[in-house]
XYZ file of C-alpha atoms in Angstrom:
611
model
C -179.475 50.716 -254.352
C -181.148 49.625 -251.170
C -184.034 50.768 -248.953
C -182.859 52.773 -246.706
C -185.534 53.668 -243.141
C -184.392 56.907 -241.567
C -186.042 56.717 -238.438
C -186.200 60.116 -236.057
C -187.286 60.495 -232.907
C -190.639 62.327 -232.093
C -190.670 65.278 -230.581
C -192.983 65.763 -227.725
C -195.705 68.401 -227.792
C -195.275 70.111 -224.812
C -193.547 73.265 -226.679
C -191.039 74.561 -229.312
C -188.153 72.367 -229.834
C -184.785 74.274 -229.115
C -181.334 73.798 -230.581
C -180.431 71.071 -228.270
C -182.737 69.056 -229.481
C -182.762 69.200 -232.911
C -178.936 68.694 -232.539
C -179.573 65.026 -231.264
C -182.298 63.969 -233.735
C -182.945 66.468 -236.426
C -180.175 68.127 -238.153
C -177.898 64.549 -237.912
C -181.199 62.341 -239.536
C -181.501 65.042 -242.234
C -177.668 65.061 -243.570
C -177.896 61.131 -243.320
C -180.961 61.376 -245.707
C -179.700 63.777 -247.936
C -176.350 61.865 -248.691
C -178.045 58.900 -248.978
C -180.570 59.674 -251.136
C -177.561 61.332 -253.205
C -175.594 58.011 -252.790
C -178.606 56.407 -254.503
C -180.624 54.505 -251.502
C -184.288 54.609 -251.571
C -184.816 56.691 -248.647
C -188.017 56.669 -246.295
C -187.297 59.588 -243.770
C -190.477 59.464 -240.968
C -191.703 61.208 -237.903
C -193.931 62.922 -236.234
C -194.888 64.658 -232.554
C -195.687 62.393 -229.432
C -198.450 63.645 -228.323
C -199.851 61.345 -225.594
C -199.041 61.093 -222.231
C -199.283 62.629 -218.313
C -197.152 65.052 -218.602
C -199.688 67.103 -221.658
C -202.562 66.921 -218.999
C -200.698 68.687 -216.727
C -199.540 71.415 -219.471
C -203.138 71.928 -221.042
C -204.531 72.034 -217.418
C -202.107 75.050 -216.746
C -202.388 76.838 -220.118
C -206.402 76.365 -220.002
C -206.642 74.161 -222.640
C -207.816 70.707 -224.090
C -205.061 68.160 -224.360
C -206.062 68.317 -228.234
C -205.999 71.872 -228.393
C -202.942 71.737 -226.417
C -201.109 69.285 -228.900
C -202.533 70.990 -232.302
C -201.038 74.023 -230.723
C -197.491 72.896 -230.803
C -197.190 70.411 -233.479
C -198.042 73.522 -235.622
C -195.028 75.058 -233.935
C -192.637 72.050 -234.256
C -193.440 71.041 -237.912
C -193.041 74.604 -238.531
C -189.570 74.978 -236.984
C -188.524 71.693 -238.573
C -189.385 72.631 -242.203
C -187.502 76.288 -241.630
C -184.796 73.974 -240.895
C -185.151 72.282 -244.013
C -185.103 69.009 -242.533
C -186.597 66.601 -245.349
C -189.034 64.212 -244.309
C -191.199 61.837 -246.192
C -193.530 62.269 -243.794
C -193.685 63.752 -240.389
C -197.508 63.230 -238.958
C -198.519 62.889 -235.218
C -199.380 60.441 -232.811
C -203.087 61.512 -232.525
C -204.083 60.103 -236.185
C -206.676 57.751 -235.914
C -204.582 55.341 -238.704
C -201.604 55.581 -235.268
C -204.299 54.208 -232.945
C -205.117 51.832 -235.857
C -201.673 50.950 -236.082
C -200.189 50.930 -232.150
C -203.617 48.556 -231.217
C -202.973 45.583 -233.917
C -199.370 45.835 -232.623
C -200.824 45.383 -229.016
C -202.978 42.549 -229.418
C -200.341 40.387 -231.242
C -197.780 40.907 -228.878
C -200.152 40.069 -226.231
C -201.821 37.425 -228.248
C -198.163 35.581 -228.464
C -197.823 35.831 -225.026
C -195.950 38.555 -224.347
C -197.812 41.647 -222.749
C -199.049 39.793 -219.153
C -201.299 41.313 -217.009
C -199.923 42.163 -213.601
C -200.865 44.136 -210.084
C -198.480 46.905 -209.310
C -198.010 50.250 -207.845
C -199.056 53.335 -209.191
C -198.297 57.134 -207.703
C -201.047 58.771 -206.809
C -201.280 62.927 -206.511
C -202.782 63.074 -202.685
C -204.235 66.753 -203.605
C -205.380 66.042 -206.438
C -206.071 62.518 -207.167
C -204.637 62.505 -210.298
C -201.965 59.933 -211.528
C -198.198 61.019 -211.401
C -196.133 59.362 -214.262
C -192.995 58.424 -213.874
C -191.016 61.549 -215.194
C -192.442 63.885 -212.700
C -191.699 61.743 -209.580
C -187.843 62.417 -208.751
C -186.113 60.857 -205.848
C -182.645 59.367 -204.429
C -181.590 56.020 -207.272
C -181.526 53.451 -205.132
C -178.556 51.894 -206.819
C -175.926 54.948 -207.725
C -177.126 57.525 -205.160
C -177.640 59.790 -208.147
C -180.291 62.437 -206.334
C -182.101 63.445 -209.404
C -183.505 59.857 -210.506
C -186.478 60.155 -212.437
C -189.401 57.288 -211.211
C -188.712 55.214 -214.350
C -185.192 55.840 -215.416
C -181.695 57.285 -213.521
C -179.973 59.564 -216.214
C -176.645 58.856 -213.980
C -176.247 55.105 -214.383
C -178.775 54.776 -216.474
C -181.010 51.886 -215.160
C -184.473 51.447 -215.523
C -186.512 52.171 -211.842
C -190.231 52.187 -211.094
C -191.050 55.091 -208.966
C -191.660 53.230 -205.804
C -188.075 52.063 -205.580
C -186.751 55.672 -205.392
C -185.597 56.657 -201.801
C -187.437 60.295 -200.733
C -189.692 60.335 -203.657
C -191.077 63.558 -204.662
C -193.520 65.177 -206.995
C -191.633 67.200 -209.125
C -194.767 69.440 -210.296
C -195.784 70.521 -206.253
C -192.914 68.913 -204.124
C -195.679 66.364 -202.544
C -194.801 63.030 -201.734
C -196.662 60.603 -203.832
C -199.438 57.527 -202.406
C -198.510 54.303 -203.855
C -201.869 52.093 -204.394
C -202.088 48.456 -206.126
C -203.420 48.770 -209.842
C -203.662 46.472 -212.652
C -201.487 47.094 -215.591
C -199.825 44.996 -219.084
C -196.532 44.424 -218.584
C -193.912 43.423 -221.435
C -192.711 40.868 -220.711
C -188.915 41.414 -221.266
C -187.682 38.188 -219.325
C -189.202 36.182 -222.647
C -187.285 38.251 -224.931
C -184.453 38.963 -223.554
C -182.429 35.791 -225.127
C -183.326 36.817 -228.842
C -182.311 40.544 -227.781
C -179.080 39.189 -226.950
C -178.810 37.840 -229.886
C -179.716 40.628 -232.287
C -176.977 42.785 -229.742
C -174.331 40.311 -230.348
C -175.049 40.873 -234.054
C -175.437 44.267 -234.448
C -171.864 44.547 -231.798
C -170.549 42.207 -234.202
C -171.114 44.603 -237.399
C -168.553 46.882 -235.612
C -171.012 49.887 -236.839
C -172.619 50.931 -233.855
C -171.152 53.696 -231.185
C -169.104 52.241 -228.734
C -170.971 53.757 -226.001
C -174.767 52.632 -227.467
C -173.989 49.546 -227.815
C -172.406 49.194 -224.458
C -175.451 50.906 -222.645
C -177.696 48.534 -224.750
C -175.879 45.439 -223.591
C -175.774 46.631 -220.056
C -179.565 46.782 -219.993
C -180.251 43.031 -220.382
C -178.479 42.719 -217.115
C -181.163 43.587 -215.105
C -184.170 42.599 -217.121
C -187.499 42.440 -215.825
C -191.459 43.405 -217.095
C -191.695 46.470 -218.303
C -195.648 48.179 -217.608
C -196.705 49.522 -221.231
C -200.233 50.248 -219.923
C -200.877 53.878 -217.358
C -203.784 55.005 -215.290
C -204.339 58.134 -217.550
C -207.518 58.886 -219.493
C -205.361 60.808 -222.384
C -204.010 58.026 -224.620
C -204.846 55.573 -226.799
C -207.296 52.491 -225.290
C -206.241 48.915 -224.868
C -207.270 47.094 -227.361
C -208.832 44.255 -225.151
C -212.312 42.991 -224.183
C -212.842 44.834 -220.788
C -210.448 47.231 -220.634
C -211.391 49.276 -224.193
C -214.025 51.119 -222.593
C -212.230 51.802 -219.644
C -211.933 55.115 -219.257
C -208.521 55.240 -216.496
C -206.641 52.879 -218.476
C -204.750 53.678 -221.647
C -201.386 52.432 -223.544
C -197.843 53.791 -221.886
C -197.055 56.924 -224.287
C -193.375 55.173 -224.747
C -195.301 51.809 -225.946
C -197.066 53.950 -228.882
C -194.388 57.250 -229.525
C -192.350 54.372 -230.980
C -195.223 52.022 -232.975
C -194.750 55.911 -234.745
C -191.997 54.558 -237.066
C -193.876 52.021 -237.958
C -197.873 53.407 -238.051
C -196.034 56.644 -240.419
C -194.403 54.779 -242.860
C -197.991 52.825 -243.680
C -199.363 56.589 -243.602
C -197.112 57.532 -246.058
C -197.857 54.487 -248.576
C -201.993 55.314 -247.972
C -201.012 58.755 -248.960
C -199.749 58.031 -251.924
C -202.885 56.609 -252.967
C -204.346 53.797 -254.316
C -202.318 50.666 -255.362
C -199.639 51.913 -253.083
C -200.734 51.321 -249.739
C -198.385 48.243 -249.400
C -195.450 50.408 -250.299
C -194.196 50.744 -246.414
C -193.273 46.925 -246.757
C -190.192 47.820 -249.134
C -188.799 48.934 -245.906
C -190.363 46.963 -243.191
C -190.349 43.366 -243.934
C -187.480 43.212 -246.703
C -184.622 41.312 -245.395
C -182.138 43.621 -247.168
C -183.422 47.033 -246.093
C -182.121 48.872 -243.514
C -182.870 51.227 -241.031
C -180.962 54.024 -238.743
C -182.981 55.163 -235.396
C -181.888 59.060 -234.647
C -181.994 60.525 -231.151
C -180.587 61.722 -228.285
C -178.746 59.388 -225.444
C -181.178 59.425 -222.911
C -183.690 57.489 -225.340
C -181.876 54.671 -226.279
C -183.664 52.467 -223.626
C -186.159 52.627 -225.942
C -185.214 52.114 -229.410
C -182.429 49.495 -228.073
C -184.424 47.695 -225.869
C -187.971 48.073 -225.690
C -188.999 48.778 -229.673
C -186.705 46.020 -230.777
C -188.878 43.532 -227.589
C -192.313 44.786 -229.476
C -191.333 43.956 -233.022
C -189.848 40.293 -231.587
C -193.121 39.837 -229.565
C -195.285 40.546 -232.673
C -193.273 38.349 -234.572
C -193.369 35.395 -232.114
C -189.828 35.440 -231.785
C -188.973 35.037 -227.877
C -189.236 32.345 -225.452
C -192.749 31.394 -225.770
C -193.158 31.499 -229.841
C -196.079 32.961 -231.825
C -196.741 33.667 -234.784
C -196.418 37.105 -236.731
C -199.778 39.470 -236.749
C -200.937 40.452 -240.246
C -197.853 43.377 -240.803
C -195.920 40.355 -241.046
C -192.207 39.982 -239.763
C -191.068 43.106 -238.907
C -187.011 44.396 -239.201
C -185.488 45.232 -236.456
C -183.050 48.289 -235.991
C -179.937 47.947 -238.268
C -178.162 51.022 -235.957
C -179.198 52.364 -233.178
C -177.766 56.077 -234.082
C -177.516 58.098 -230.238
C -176.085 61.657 -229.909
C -174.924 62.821 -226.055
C -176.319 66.305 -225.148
C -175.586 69.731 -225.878
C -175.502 72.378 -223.414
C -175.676 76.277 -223.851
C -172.962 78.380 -222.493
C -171.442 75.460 -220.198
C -175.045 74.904 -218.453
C -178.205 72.161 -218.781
C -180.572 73.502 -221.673
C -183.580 74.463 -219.677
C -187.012 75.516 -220.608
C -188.508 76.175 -216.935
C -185.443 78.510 -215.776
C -185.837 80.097 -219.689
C -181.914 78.801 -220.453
C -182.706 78.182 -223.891
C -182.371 79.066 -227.381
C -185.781 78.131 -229.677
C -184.671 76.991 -233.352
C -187.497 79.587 -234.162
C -185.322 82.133 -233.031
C -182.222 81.373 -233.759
C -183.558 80.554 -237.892
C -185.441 84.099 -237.755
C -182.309 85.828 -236.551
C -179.304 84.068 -238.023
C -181.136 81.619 -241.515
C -180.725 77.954 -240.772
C -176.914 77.625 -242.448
C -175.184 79.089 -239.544
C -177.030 76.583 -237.024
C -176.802 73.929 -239.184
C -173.227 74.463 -239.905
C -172.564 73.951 -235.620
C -173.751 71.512 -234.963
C -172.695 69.269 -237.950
C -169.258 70.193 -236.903
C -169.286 70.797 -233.449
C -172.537 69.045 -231.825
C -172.710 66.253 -229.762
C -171.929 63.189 -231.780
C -169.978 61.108 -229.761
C -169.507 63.275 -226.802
C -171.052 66.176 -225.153
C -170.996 69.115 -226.551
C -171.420 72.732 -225.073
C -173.257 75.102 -227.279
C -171.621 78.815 -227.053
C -172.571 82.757 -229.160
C -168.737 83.158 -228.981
C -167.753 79.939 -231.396
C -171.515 79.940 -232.980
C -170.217 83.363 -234.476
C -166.890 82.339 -234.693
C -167.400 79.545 -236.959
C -169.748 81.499 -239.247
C -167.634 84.239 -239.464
C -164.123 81.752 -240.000
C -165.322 79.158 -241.965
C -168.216 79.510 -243.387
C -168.043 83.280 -244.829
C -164.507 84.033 -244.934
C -163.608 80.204 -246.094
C -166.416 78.804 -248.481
C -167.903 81.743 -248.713
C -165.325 83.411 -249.746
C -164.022 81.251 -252.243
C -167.664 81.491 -254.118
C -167.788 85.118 -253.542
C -164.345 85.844 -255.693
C -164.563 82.555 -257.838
C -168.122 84.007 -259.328
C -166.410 87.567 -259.378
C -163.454 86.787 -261.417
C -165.531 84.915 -264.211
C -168.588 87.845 -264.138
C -165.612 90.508 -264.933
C -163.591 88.913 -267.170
C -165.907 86.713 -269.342
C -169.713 86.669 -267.945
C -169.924 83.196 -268.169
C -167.954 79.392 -267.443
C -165.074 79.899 -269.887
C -163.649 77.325 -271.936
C -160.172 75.978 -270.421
C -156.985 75.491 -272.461
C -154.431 73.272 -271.655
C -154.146 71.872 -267.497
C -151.440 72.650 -265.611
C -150.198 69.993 -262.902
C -151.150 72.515 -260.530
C -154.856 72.567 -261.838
C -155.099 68.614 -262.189
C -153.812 68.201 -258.637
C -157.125 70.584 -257.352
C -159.749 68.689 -259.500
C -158.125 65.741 -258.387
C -158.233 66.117 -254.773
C -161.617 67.752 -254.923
C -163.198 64.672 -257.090
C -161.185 62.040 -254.330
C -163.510 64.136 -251.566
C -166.834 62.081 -252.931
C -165.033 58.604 -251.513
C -163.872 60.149 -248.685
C -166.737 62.310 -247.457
C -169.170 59.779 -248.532
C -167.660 57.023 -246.450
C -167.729 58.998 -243.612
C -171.123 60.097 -244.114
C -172.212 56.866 -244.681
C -171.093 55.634 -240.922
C -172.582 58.486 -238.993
C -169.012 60.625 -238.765
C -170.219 63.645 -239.991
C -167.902 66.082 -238.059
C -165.446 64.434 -239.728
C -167.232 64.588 -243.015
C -167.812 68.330 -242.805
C -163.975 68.813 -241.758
C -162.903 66.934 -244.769
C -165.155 69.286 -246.875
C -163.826 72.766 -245.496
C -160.209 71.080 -245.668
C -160.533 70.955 -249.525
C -162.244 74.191 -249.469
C -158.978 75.278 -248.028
C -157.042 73.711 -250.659
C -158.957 75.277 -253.015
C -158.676 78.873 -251.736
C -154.742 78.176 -251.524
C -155.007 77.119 -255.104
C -156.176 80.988 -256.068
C -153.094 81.987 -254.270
C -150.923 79.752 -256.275
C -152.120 80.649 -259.525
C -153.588 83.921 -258.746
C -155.737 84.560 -261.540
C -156.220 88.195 -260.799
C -152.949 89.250 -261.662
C -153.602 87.406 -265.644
C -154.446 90.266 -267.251
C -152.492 90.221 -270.557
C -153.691 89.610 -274.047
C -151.300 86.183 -273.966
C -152.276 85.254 -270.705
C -156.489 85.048 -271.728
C -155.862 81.351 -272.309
C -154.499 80.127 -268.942
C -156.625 83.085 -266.749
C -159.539 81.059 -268.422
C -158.258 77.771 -267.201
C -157.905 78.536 -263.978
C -161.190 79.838 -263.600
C -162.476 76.835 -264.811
C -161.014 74.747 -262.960
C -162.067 77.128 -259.949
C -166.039 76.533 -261.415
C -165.863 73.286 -261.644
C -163.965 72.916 -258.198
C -166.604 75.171 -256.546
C -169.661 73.226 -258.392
C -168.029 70.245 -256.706
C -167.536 71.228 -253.339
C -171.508 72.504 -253.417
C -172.519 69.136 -253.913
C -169.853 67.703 -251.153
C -171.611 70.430 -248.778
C -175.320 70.349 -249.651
C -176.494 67.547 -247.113
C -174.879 69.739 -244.675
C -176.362 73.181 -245.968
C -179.256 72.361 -248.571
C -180.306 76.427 -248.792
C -176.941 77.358 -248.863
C -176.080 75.165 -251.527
C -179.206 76.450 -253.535
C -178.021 79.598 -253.335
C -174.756 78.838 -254.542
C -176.022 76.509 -257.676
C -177.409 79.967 -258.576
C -174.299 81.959 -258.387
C -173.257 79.204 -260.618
C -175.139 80.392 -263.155
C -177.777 76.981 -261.927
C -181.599 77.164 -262.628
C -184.385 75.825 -259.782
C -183.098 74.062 -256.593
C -179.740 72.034 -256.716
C -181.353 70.245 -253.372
C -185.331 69.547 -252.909
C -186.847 71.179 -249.928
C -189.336 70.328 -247.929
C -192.792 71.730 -247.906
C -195.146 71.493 -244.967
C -199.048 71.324 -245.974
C -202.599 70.483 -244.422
C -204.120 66.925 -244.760
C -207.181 64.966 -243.546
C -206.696 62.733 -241.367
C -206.946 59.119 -243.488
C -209.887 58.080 -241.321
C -211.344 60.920 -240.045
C -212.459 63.689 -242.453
C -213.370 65.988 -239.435
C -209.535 66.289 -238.724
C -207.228 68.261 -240.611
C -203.536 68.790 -239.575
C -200.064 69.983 -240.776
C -197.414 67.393 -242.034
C -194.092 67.489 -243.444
C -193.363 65.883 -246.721
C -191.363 66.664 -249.689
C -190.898 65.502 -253.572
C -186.862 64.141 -253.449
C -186.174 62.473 -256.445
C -184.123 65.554 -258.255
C -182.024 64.723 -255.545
C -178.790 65.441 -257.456
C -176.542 62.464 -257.370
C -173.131 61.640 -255.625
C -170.745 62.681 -257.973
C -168.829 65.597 -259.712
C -170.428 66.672 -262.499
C -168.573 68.795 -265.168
C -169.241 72.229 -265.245
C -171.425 73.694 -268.697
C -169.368 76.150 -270.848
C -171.047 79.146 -271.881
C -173.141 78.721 -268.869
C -174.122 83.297 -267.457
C -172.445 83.905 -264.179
C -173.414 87.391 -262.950
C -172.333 89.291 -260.529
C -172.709 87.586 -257.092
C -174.401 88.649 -254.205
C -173.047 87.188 -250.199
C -173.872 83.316 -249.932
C -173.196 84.319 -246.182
C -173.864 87.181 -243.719
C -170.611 88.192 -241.293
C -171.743 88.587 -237.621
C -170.565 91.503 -235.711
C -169.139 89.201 -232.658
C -169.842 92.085 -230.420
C -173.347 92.899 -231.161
C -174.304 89.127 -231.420
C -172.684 87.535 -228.504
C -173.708 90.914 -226.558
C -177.571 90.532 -227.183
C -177.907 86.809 -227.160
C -176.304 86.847 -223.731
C -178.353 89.756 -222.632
C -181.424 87.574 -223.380
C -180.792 84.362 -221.712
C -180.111 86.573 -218.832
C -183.083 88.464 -219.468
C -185.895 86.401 -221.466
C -187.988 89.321 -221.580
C -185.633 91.259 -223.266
C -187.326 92.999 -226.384
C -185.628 91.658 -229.763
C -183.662 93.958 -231.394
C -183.729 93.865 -235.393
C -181.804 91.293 -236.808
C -180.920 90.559 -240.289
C -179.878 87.198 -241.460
């Protein structure tokens, strides 16, 4: 057993997450968990919402809110979508917790007392109607090195280098069309230069491991060609202060909301030991500064600047690890990333997810219409893993209605039928037939397959291993087809072969449950199971550790009946009723019809829906 950090990305509060982007950080970090929690691993799942930053000042300003009120709006929203989703965290908190700021400010100072945050005088764009600071993301312009017109004023999503908004050719305000004023400010810079030998070094090593994605760990390489200070400090009076004599009580200067969204990891994992009261607040070390634990980072491609680059730089600068030495602040030596774990994008009906032109689908609609299997189920076998991915109604209902009702489905529907009609519960099996060893045998082989591919981040082909012995064990009904063993002489080998179907069935629900958790409590019940085969999450209201004022939602969850990662032989005797559907069958018509109607038409009423 080892500790294992499942790190996923924080969603930003500036509205409901939609499918595309739970399908790069959510649903992939929660199957990882699952397995390995079943596999044995001590898992510490963390999260929360980002919640600082430009671009929620702009949002509240429009909506007529505070930036708090703006923030507690939607991480209500978000943790609520993310628990209907079943996604089980340890802990998924915000970045406005006053044990964050605690948290993101020790990391500061170190790193800037070993010498690496320097102080430097830069440019900053300037809103000439209203005064107001423009970050980065909302100035787009012309990349100066690819050409790519759409370059955002820190980053180019085309070639992928990092830009400062002044370098951008024709640069533009993206919230009025403006062109921004430049003017000289003072700002901390981190000082990447310093670092950038040791995060060769760790690249080499983590390239080495061969365990990576080829295309992360090429981008991540490719970024230390062109290294240079990175500013981790904004003229923005949302945020959290600098931590330094004579700028604290500065009101126009707070940290860069990408130098504190990622402290996150870190600042929840210590909120989760606190939590779990005293004598335990140490606990977040297990995972932290233990040589031998590891840790996977979850989230789309266009973030892996930042948890390849610029998180591993902090955690070397507060360890005094670069060019100019230090010495590690009081969290000690801190790990660095064992995989860097990037999805590409997702798209909806062959276009750009896009909340502004309403081309979207919420994950609180599509889990209010549809339950969370069906999405669940798409994008563990056909989301963006390794390459782009292009979300569709047409194969969304094609896969529910193909694999997951009329092939697993299916085979618990009449598995469950056969044994409630002929003997109302498991039935003790007589002597095996080659035919019936050969099913158990392939089924049982599934854990070492499945689980290695689990295990490495391939979980399309995980989930296609799955459904391919839930083929073989639908064939294996036609083979032996137990509903034609009716006789008196036949009662022995009719009970066989429903046993072996049981236990086969029992089996492949535990091979499937990272990948469907309700599902597969639903089917442990079929099964004649009592209470939840997989623990759920539960989301719940908490005082803030050091402010008693502030209450807020959080994620969390009770894991350890986490069933293991094995087969486990079915109970004799054991009541198996009549079943009701695991799954519901989509009318391809109606569905694809109305969906498409409403991303035409976002103002479409909802027709009635069952799921």
């Amino acid at each position: 057993m080892s500790n294992v950090l499942s790190a996923v990305a924080w969603p930003y509060t500036n509205g409901p997450r939609h499918i595309g982007h739970v399908a790069g950080f959510g649903v992939p970090s929660d199957v990882f968990s699952r397995y390995m929690r079943m596999a044995g691993h001590d898992v510490l799942m963390v999260s929360g919402t980002d919640e600082h930053g430009t671009p929620i000042l702009v949002l509240a300003e429009e909506e007529g809110l505070t930036p708090q009120e703006l923030v507690d709006k939607y991480n209500a929203v978000i943790a609520q979508d993310l628990t209907d989703l079943g996604l089980s965290y340890d802990l998924f908190t915000r970045t406005t917790t006053r044990n964050h700021y605690a948290v993101v400010q020790e990391m500061f100072r170190q790193v800037h007392a070993n010498g690496y945050m320097i102080e430097q005088t830069t440019k900053g764009a300037i809103s000439p109607s209203t005064g107001r600071t423009l970050p980065d993301r909302y100035i787009e312009g012309t990349c100066p090195i690819c050409g790519f017109p759409e370059a955002r004023g820190d980053q180019c999503d085309n070639c992928g280098n990092q830009l400062d908004a002044e370098e951008l050719i024709d640069p533009h305000s993206k919230i009025n069309g403006e062109t921004p004023e430049f003017i000289e400010t003072q700002h901390f810079f981190l000082d990447l230069p310093a670092l950038a030998g040791a995060l060769s070094e760790w690249l080499d090593g983590r390239e080495a491991s061969g365990t990576w994605r080829p295309n992360v760990i090429k981008f991540s390489k490719n970024l230390l060609k062109d290294v240079r200070p990175r500013a981790m400090t904004r003229d923005i009076d949302w945020g959290i202060p600098i931590p330094l004599d004579g700028w604290e009580d500065n009101p126009s200067k707070r940290l860069y909301v990408w130098f504190d969204a990622v402290i996150g990891y870190l600042s929840a994992s210590i909120e989760w030991a606190r939590r779990l009261g005293p004598g335990h607040e140490d606990r977040w070390r297990e995972w932290w500064n233990a040589p031998e634990a590891v840790s996977y980072y979850f989230q789309g491609k266009d973030n892996i600047t930042f948890h390849s680059q610029i998180w591993p730089a902090e955690l070397l600068g507060y360890a005094g690890r670069g060019d100019k030495g230090g010495e590690p602040g009081e969290y000690g030596t801190l790990n660095l990333p064992t995989e860097v774990v990037a999805s590409e994008f997702m798209t909806l009906e062959g276009k750009q997810f896009s909340t502004s032109r309403k081309h979207v689908i919420y994950v609180q609609d599509i889990v209010a219409r549809y339950g969370p299997d069906p999405i669940r189920y798409f994008i563990c076998a056909a989301g963006p893993e390794s390459q782009d991915a292009d979300f569709s109604w047409a194969e969304f209902v094609q896969r529910n209605n193909s694999e997951l009702v009329a092939g697993w489905g299916n085979l618990v529907q009449r598995t469950a039928t056969m044994v409630a009609k002929n003997f109302g519960e498991i039935p003790q099996p007589y002597a095996a037939e080659p035919v019936d060893e050969e099913l158990l045998a392939t089924v049982r082989g599934a854990f070492e397959t499945v689980g290695a591919s689990l295990g490495r981040h391939r979980q399309k082909a995980a989930l296609a291993e799955v459904m391919r012995v839930v083929g073989e064990a639908n064939a294996y009904v036609s083979r032996t087809e137990p509903f034609k063993l009716k006789g008196d002489d036949e009662r022995e080998r009719l009970a066989t072969v429903l046993h072996t179907l049981v236990q086969a069935v029992s089996d492949i629900n535990t091979l499937i449950s990272p990948f469907l958790p309700h599902a597969a409590n639903r089917v442990h019940a079929v099964l004649g199971g009592e209470g939840d085969f997989m623990p759920m999450p539960r989301l719940e209201m908490v005082r803030d550790l050091d402010d008693d004022s502030r209450c807020y939602p959080v994620i969390t969850g009770e894991y350890t009946a986490t069933p293991t990662w094995e087969s486990r032989p079915v109970v004799v005797g054991t009541p198996i009723a009549k079943p009701t559907g695991v799954f519901v069958k989509f009318d391809p018509d109606q569905v694809i019809e109305d969906e498409r109607r409403r991303l035409a038409d976002p103002g479409t009423s909802d027709p009635a829906q069952s799921a």
